[in-house]
Coordinates of N, CA, C and O in Angstrom, one line a residue:
Q19 N -18.5 8.1 -0.6 CA -17.4 8.7 -0.4 C -16.7 8.3 0.7 O -17.6 8.7 2.2
V20 N -15.9 7.9 1.3 CA -15.4 7.7 3.3 C -14.7 8.4 3.2 O -14.2 9.0 2.7
Q21 N -15.1 8.6 4.7 CA -14.2 9.4 5.3 C -13.5 8.4 5.8 O -13.7 7.8 7.4
L22 N -12.2 9.4 6.5 CA -11.1 7.9 7.5 C -10.7 9.5 9.4 O -10.3 10.8 7.9
V23 N -11.0 9.3 10.3 CA -10.4 9.7 10.7 C -9.2 9.7 11.5 O -9.6 8.6 12.4
E24 N -7.6 9.0 12.2 CA -7.6 8.7 12.7 C -6.6 9.8 13.8 O -6.7 11.2 13.6
S25 N -6.8 8.7 15.4 CA -6.5 9.3 16.2 C -5.7 7.9 17.3 O -4.8 7.6 16.7
G26 N -4.3 9.0 18.1 CA -4.2 8.2 19.1 C -2.8 8.6 19.4 O -1.7 7.8 20.0
G27 N -1.9 9.9 18.0 CA -0.7 9.5 17.8 C -0.7 9.6 19.2 O -0.8 10.9 20.0
G28 N 1.3 10.2 19.5 CA 1.7 11.2 20.0 C 2.9 11.1 20.6 O 4.3 9.9 19.3
S29 N 3.8 10.7 21.4 CA 5.1 11.2 22.0 C 5.3 10.3 22.6 O 5.0 10.1 23.7
V30 N 6.3 9.1 23.0 CA 6.4 8.0 23.6 C 8.7 7.8 23.2 O 8.8 8.0 22.6
Q31 N 8.3 7.1 24.3 CA 10.0 6.1 24.7 C 10.3 5.5 24.2 O 8.8 4.2 23.4
S32 N 11.3 5.1 23.2 CA 11.4 3.0 23.3 C 11.0 2.8 23.4 O 11.4 2.3 25.1
G33 N 10.0 2.0 23.3 CA 10.1 0.8 23.7 C 8.8 0.2 24.6 O 8.1 -0.2 24.5
E34 N 8.5 1.8 24.4 CA 6.6 1.9 25.2 C 5.4 1.1 23.0 O 6.1 0.8 23.2
S35 N 4.2 2.0 23.5 CA 3.3 1.0 23.4 C 3.0 2.8 23.1 O 2.4 3.2 22.9
L36 N 2.1 2.2 22.4 CA 0.9 3.7 21.2 C -0.3 2.3 20.6 O 0.0 1.6 19.8
R37 N -1.6 3.0 20.3 CA -2.3 2.4 19.5 C -2.9 3.7 19.1 O -3.5 4.4 19.3
L38 N -3.3 3.0 17.4 CA -4.3 3.9 16.4 C -4.5 3.3 16.6 O -5.0 3.1 16.5
S39 N -5.9 4.6 16.4 CA -7.2 4.4 15.1 C -7.9 5.5 14.5 O -7.1 6.0 14.4
C40 N -9.1 4.0 13.2 CA -8.8 5.4 13.1 C -10.7 5.2 12.4 O -11.1 3.8 12.0
A41 N -11.2 6.0 12.1 CA -12.7 5.8 12.1 C -13.7 6.4 11.0 O -13.6 7.0 10.1
A42 N -13.9 5.4 10.0 CA -14.8 5.5 9.2 C -15.8 6.3 8.9 O -17.4 4.6 10.0
S43 N -16.7 6.8 8.2 CA -17.8 7.0 7.5 C -18.2 8.0 6.3 O -17.0 7.3 5.7
G44 N -19.5 7.8 6.5 CA -19.9 7.6 4.5 C -19.9 6.8 3.4 O -19.6 7.5 2.3
Y45 N -19.3 5.8 4.3 CA -19.7 4.5 3.1 C -20.8 4.1 2.9 O -22.0 3.7 4.0
T46 N -21.3 3.7 1.6 CA -23.0 3.2 2.0 C -22.8 2.1 1.7 O -23.3 0.9 0.9
Y47 N -21.9 0.6 1.5 CA -21.8 -0.7 2.0 C -20.9 -0.6 2.9 O -20.8 -0.2 3.6
T48 N -21.4 -2.2 2.9 CA -20.6 -2.6 4.6 C -19.6 -2.6 4.4 O -18.5 -2.5 4.1
Y49 N -19.2 -2.5 6.0 CA -17.9 -2.0 6.8 C -17.3 -3.2 6.7 O -15.7 -2.5 6.0
S50 N -17.5 -4.6 7.0 CA -16.1 -5.0 7.0 C -15.6 -5.2 5.6 O -14.9 -6.0 4.9
R51 N -16.4 -5.1 4.1 CA -16.1 -5.3 2.5 C -14.6 -4.1 2.6 O -14.2 -4.6 1.2
L52 N -14.7 -3.4 3.2 CA -13.4 -2.4 2.9 C -12.3 -3.2 3.3 O -12.4 -4.1 4.5
Y53 N -11.3 -2.8 2.2 CA -9.8 -3.7 2.1 C -8.9 -1.5 3.3 O -9.4 -1.1 2.6
M54 N -8.0 -2.3 4.1 CA -7.7 -0.5 5.2 C -6.4 -1.1 4.9 O -5.9 -2.6 5.3
G55 N -6.0 -0.1 5.2 CA -4.5 0.0 6.0 C -3.7 1.3 6.0 O -4.5 2.0 7.2
W56 N -2.8 1.2 7.4 CA -1.8 1.5 7.8 C -0.1 1.9 6.8 O -0.3 0.6 6.3
F57 N -0.3 4.0 6.8 CA 0.7 3.9 6.1 C 1.2 5.1 6.8 O 0.9 5.4 7.9
R58 N 2.4 5.4 6.8 CA 3.2 6.3 7.1 C 4.5 6.9 6.5 O 4.8 6.0 5.4
Q59 N 4.8 8.0 7.4 CA 5.5 8.6 6.3 C 6.3 9.4 7.7 O 6.2 10.4 8.1
A60 N 8.4 9.5 6.9 CA 8.9 9.8 7.8 C 9.2 11.1 7.1 O 9.0 11.6 6.0
P61 N 10.3 12.6 8.3 CA 9.7 13.8 7.5 C 11.1 12.8 6.6 O 12.5 12.2 6.3
G62 N 10.9 13.4 4.8 CA 12.3 14.0 4.1 C 12.2 12.6 3.4 O 12.7 11.5 2.8
K63 N 10.7 11.2 4.1 CA 11.0 9.9 3.3 C 9.7 9.8 2.2 O 8.6 10.7 2.9
E64 N 9.1 8.7 2.0 CA 8.7 8.6 0.6 C 7.2 8.1 2.3 O 7.9 7.2 2.7
R65 N 5.6 7.6 0.9 CA 4.7 7.5 2.2 C 5.3 6.1 2.2 O 5.6 6.1 1.3
E66 N 4.7 5.3 3.1 CA 5.3 3.4 2.9 C 3.9 2.7 3.8 O 3.3 3.7 4.8
G67 N 4.3 1.9 4.0 CA 2.7 0.8 3.6 C 3.2 0.2 4.9 O 4.0 -0.4 5.3
V68 N 3.0 0.1 5.8 CA 3.0 -0.9 7.2 C 2.0 -2.3 7.6 O 2.6 -2.8 7.9
A69 N 1.0 -2.6 7.3 CA 0.2 -3.4 8.0 C -1.3 -2.6 6.7 O -1.6 -1.4 6.5
A70 N -1.7 -3.9 6.7 CA -3.5 -3.6 6.1 C -3.5 -5.3 6.1 O -3.3 -6.1 6.5
I71 N -5.5 -4.9 6.3 CA -6.1 -5.7 6.2 C -7.0 -6.4 5.8 O -8.1 -4.7 5.1
R72 N -7.6 -7.3 4.9 CA -8.2 -7.6 3.6 C -9.7 -7.3 4.2 O -9.8 -8.1 5.0
S73 N -10.3 -8.1 2.9 CA -12.5 -7.7 4.1 C -12.5 -9.3 4.8 O -13.4 -9.0 4.7
D74 N -11.6 -10.0 3.8 CA -11.4 -11.3 4.3 C -10.8 -11.7 5.9 O -10.9 -12.4 7.0
G75 N -10.4 -10.3 6.1 CA -10.0 -10.5 7.5 C -8.0 -11.1 7.3 O -7.6 -10.6 8.5
L76 N -7.5 -11.2 6.5 CA -5.9 -11.6 5.9 C -5.2 -10.5 6.5 O -5.8 -9.2 6.1
T77 N -5.0 -10.9 7.3 CA -3.6 -8.7 7.5 C -2.6 -9.3 6.7 O -0.8 -10.4 6.8
I78 N -1.7 -8.5 6.2 CA 0.0 -8.6 6.5 C 0.8 -7.1 6.6 O -0.2 -6.0 7.2
Y79 N 1.6 -7.3 6.2 CA 3.0 -7.0 7.7 C 3.9 -5.8 6.6 O 4.1 -7.5 6.1
A80 N 4.4 -5.2 6.6 CA 6.0 -4.7 6.0 C 6.3 -5.1 7.4 O 6.4 -6.3 8.5
E81 N 7.8 -6.2 6.5 CA 8.8 -6.6 7.6 C 9.4 -5.7 9.0 O 9.6 -6.1 10.3
S82 N 9.0 -5.1 8.6 CA 10.2 -3.7 9.7 C 9.7 -3.9 10.9 O 9.6 -3.4 11.5
V83 N 8.2 -4.3 10.5 CA 7.2 -3.9 11.8 C 6.6 -5.7 12.0 O 5.1 -5.8 12.9
K84 N 7.0 -6.3 11.4 CA 5.7 -7.7 11.8 C 6.5 -8.4 13.3 O 7.5 -7.8 13.5
G85 N 5.7 -8.5 13.7 CA 6.0 -8.6 14.9 C 6.0 -8.5 17.0 O 5.9 -8.2 18.2
R86 N 5.8 -6.2 16.8 CA 5.5 -6.3 16.7 C 4.0 -5.3 16.6 O 3.5 -4.7 17.6
F87 N 4.0 -5.1 15.3 CA 2.5 -4.2 15.1 C 1.2 -4.8 14.8 O 1.6 -6.1 14.2
T88 N -0.1 -4.8 15.4 CA -1.4 -6.2 15.1 C -2.0 -5.1 14.2 O -2.0 -3.5 14.9
I89 N -2.7 -5.0 13.5 CA -3.5 -4.2 12.4 C -5.4 -5.6 12.6 O -5.0 -6.5 12.7
S90 N -5.9 -4.6 13.3 CA -7.8 -4.9 13.6 C -9.1 -4.5 12.7 O -8.3 -3.0 12.9
K91 N -9.7 -4.4 12.9 CA -11.0 -3.7 12.8 C -11.9 -4.0 13.8 O -12.5 -5.0 13.9
D92 N -12.9 -3.3 14.0 CA -14.5 -4.1 14.7 C -15.0 -2.6 14.0 O -15.3 -2.0 13.7
S93 N -15.7 -4.2 13.1 CA -17.1 -3.6 12.1 C -17.9 -2.9 12.7 O -18.9 -1.9 11.9
A94 N -18.3 -3.3 14.4 CA -19.8 -2.0 15.2 C -18.8 -1.6 15.0 O -20.1 -0.3 15.2
K95 N -17.9 -0.9 15.4 CA -17.5 0.4 15.9 C -16.8 1.5 14.6 O -16.6 2.2 14.4
S96 N -16.8 0.5 13.6 CA -16.4 0.9 12.4 C -15.3 1.4 12.2 O -15.0 2.3 12.1
T97 N -13.7 0.7 12.9 CA -13.0 1.2 14.0 C -11.9 0.4 12.7 O -12.0 -0.8 13.0
L98 N -10.2 0.8 12.2 CA -9.4 0.1 13.0 C -9.4 0.3 12.7 O -8.7 2.5 13.6
Y99 N -8.1 0.2 13.4 CA -6.1 0.1 15.2 C -5.4 -0.2 14.2 O -5.3 -1.2 13.8
L100 N -4.1 -0.1 15.1 CA -3.1 -0.5 15.3 C -2.3 -0.5 16.4 O -2.5 0.4 16.8
E101 N -1.7 -1.8 16.5 CA -1.3 -2.0 18.1 C 0.1 -2.0 18.2 O 0.3 -2.5 17.1
M102 N 1.0 -1.0 18.2 CA 2.1 -1.0 18.1 C 2.9 -0.7 19.3 O 2.6 -0.2 20.0
N103 N 4.2 -1.9 19.4 CA 4.6 -2.6 19.9 C 5.8 -2.2 20.0 O 6.3 -1.9 19.5
S104 N 6.9 -2.2 21.2 CA 8.5 -1.9 21.5 C 8.9 -1.0 20.3 O 8.9 -1.1 19.6
L105 N 8.0 0.0 20.3 CA 8.6 1.5 19.0 C 10.2 1.5 19.8 O 10.1 1.1 20.3
K106 N 9.7 1.9 17.7 CA 11.8 2.4 17.8 C 11.7 3.9 16.9 O 10.9 4.6 17.1
S107 N 13.0 5.0 17.2 CA 13.3 6.0 16.3 C 12.6 5.5 15.3 O 12.0 7.0 14.5
E108 N 13.1 4.9 14.8 CA 12.7 4.8 13.3 C 11.5 4.6 12.9 O 10.8 4.5 12.2
D109 N 10.2 4.2 13.8 CA 9.0 4.1 13.7 C 8.3 5.5 14.0 O 6.9 5.8 13.8
T110 N 8.9 6.8 13.6 CA 9.2 8.1 14.1 C 7.7 8.3 12.5 O 8.6 7.8 11.8
G111 N 6.9 9.0 13.1 CA 6.2 9.7 10.7 C 5.1 9.7 11.0 O 4.3 9.6 12.0
L112 N 4.7 10.5 10.6 CA 3.0 11.1 10.0 C 2.5 9.2 9.5 O 2.5 9.2 8.7
Y113 N 1.3 9.1 10.5 CA 0.5 7.9 10.5 C -0.6 7.2 8.9 O -1.8 8.6 10.2
F114 N -0.9 7.5 8.1 CA -2.4 7.7 7.9 C -3.0 6.2 7.7 O -2.8 5.6 7.9
C115 N -4.1 6.2 8.3 CA -5.5 4.9 7.3 C -5.5 5.4 6.2 O -5.9 6.2 5.6
A116 N -5.7 4.0 5.0 CA -6.0 3.9 3.8 C -7.3 3.0 3.9 O -7.1 2.0 4.5
A117 N -8.7 3.7 2.5 CA -9.6 2.3 2.7 C -10.4 2.3 1.1 O -9.3 3.0 0.5
D118 N -10.2 1.8 1.2 CA -11.3 1.1 -0.8 C -12.7 -0.2 -0.5 O -11.5 -1.2 0.2
N119 N -13.0 -0.1 -1.5 CA -14.2 -1.2 -1.3 C -13.7 -2.1 -2.6 O -14.1 -3.1 -2.7
L120 N -12.2 -1.7 -3.4 CA -12.1 -2.4 -3.7 C -10.7 -2.9 -4.7 O -9.9 -2.5 -3.7
F121 N -10.6 -4.7 -4.4 CA -9.2 -5.0 -4.3 C -8.9 -4.6 -5.2 O -8.8 -4.5 -6.4
K122 N -7.2 -4.8 -4.7 CA -6.1 -4.3 -6.0 C -4.6 -5.4 -5.2 O -4.8 -5.8 -4.3
N123 N -3.5 -5.6 -5.5 CA -2.6 -5.5 -6.1 C -1.8 -5.6 -4.5 O -1.8 -3.9 -5.5
D124 N -0.8 -5.6 -4.0 CA -0.4 -5.3 -3.4 C -1.0 -4.5 -2.3 O -0.6 -2.8 -2.8
Q125 N -1.6 -5.4 -1.5 CA -1.9 -4.5 0.0 C -1.0 -3.3 0.9 O -1.8 -2.5 1.0
L126 N -0.3 -2.9 0.5 CA 0.5 -2.0 0.8 C 1.2 -1.0 0.2 O 2.2 -0.6 0.3
S127 N 0.9 -0.8 -1.1 CA 1.4 -0.4 -1.4 C 0.0 1.4 -2.1 O -1.6 0.8 -1.5
L128 N 0.9 2.4 -2.1 CA -0.1 3.5 -2.1 C -1.3 3.4 -2.8 O -2.6 3.4 -2.6
G129 N -1.0 2.7 -4.1 CA -1.9 2.6 -4.9 C -3.5 2.0 -5.2 O -4.5 1.9 -6.1
A130 N -3.0 1.9 -3.7 CA -4.1 0.2 -3.8 C -5.4 1.2 -3.0 O -7.0 -0.4 -3.1
Y131 N -5.7 2.4 -2.3 CA -6.2 2.8 -2.0 C -6.5 3.8 -2.3 O -6.8 4.9 -2.8
R132 N -7.8 4.5 -2.6 CA -8.4 6.1 -3.3 C -8.3 7.1 -1.8 O -8.8 7.8 -1.8
Y133 N -9.1 6.3 -0.2 CA -9.6 7.3 0.2 C -8.5 6.9 1.8 O -7.9 6.2 1.9
W134 N -8.0 8.3 1.5 CA -7.0 8.3 3.0 C -7.9 9.3 4.1 O -7.6 10.6 3.4
G135 N -7.4 8.7 5.4 CA -6.8 10.2 6.4 C -6.2 11.7 6.0 O -5.6 11.3 4.7
Q136 N -6.0 12.3 7.5 CA -5.4 13.7 7.1 C -4.0 12.7 7.9 O -3.0 13.6 7.8
G137 N -4.0 12.0 9.5 CA -2.8 11.2 9.7 C -3.1 11.8 10.4 O -3.8 12.7 11.4
T138 N -2.0 10.7 11.7 CA -2.2 11.2 13.2 C -0.1 11.4 13.4 O 0.2 9.7 13.1
Q139 N 0.2 12.1 13.7 CA 1.7 11.8 15.0 C 2.2 11.3 15.5 O 1.8 11.4 16.3
V140 N 3.3 10.5 15.4 CA 4.3 9.5 15.8 C 5.6 10.0 15.8 O 5.9 9.9 15.1
T141 N 6.0 10.5 17.6 CA 7.5 10.3 17.9 C 7.8 9.7 18.5 O 7.5 9.3 19.8
V142 N 8.7 9.0 18.1 CA 9.2 7.4 19.0 C 10.7 8.0 19.5 O 11.4 8.3 18.8
S143 N 11.2 8.7 21.3 CA 12.6 9.4 21.1 C 13.4 8.0 21.6 O 12.7 7.2 22.7
S144 N 14.7 8.2 21.8 CA 15.5 7.1 22.2 C 16.0 7.4 23.5 O 16.6 9.1 23.2

């Protein structure tokens, strides 16, 4: 059972930056083998995939965040990051990290991951 804990959320102005972190524990295999992703859920909307990173390091981004967000992971610290720049009001939402040790197609879909964190709130004011 993988436990995931997000941190780094907050309230910022449009155009500013935030870095989210997701610390993992409880896994019995090599952290670097995990497939991991960031998702967000705005009030009244469905949860959507934002960015994902495969076990081989390949990254995938939703069109809405390409060029502004960067996903990365530090295997030595068992931590996943999401660097968010040029934030917009539409980036507001509860951000979740997710993980799985098995590959599934469409790494930005909810069904690709079995393990989820509790989320961290990001609020962007215009």
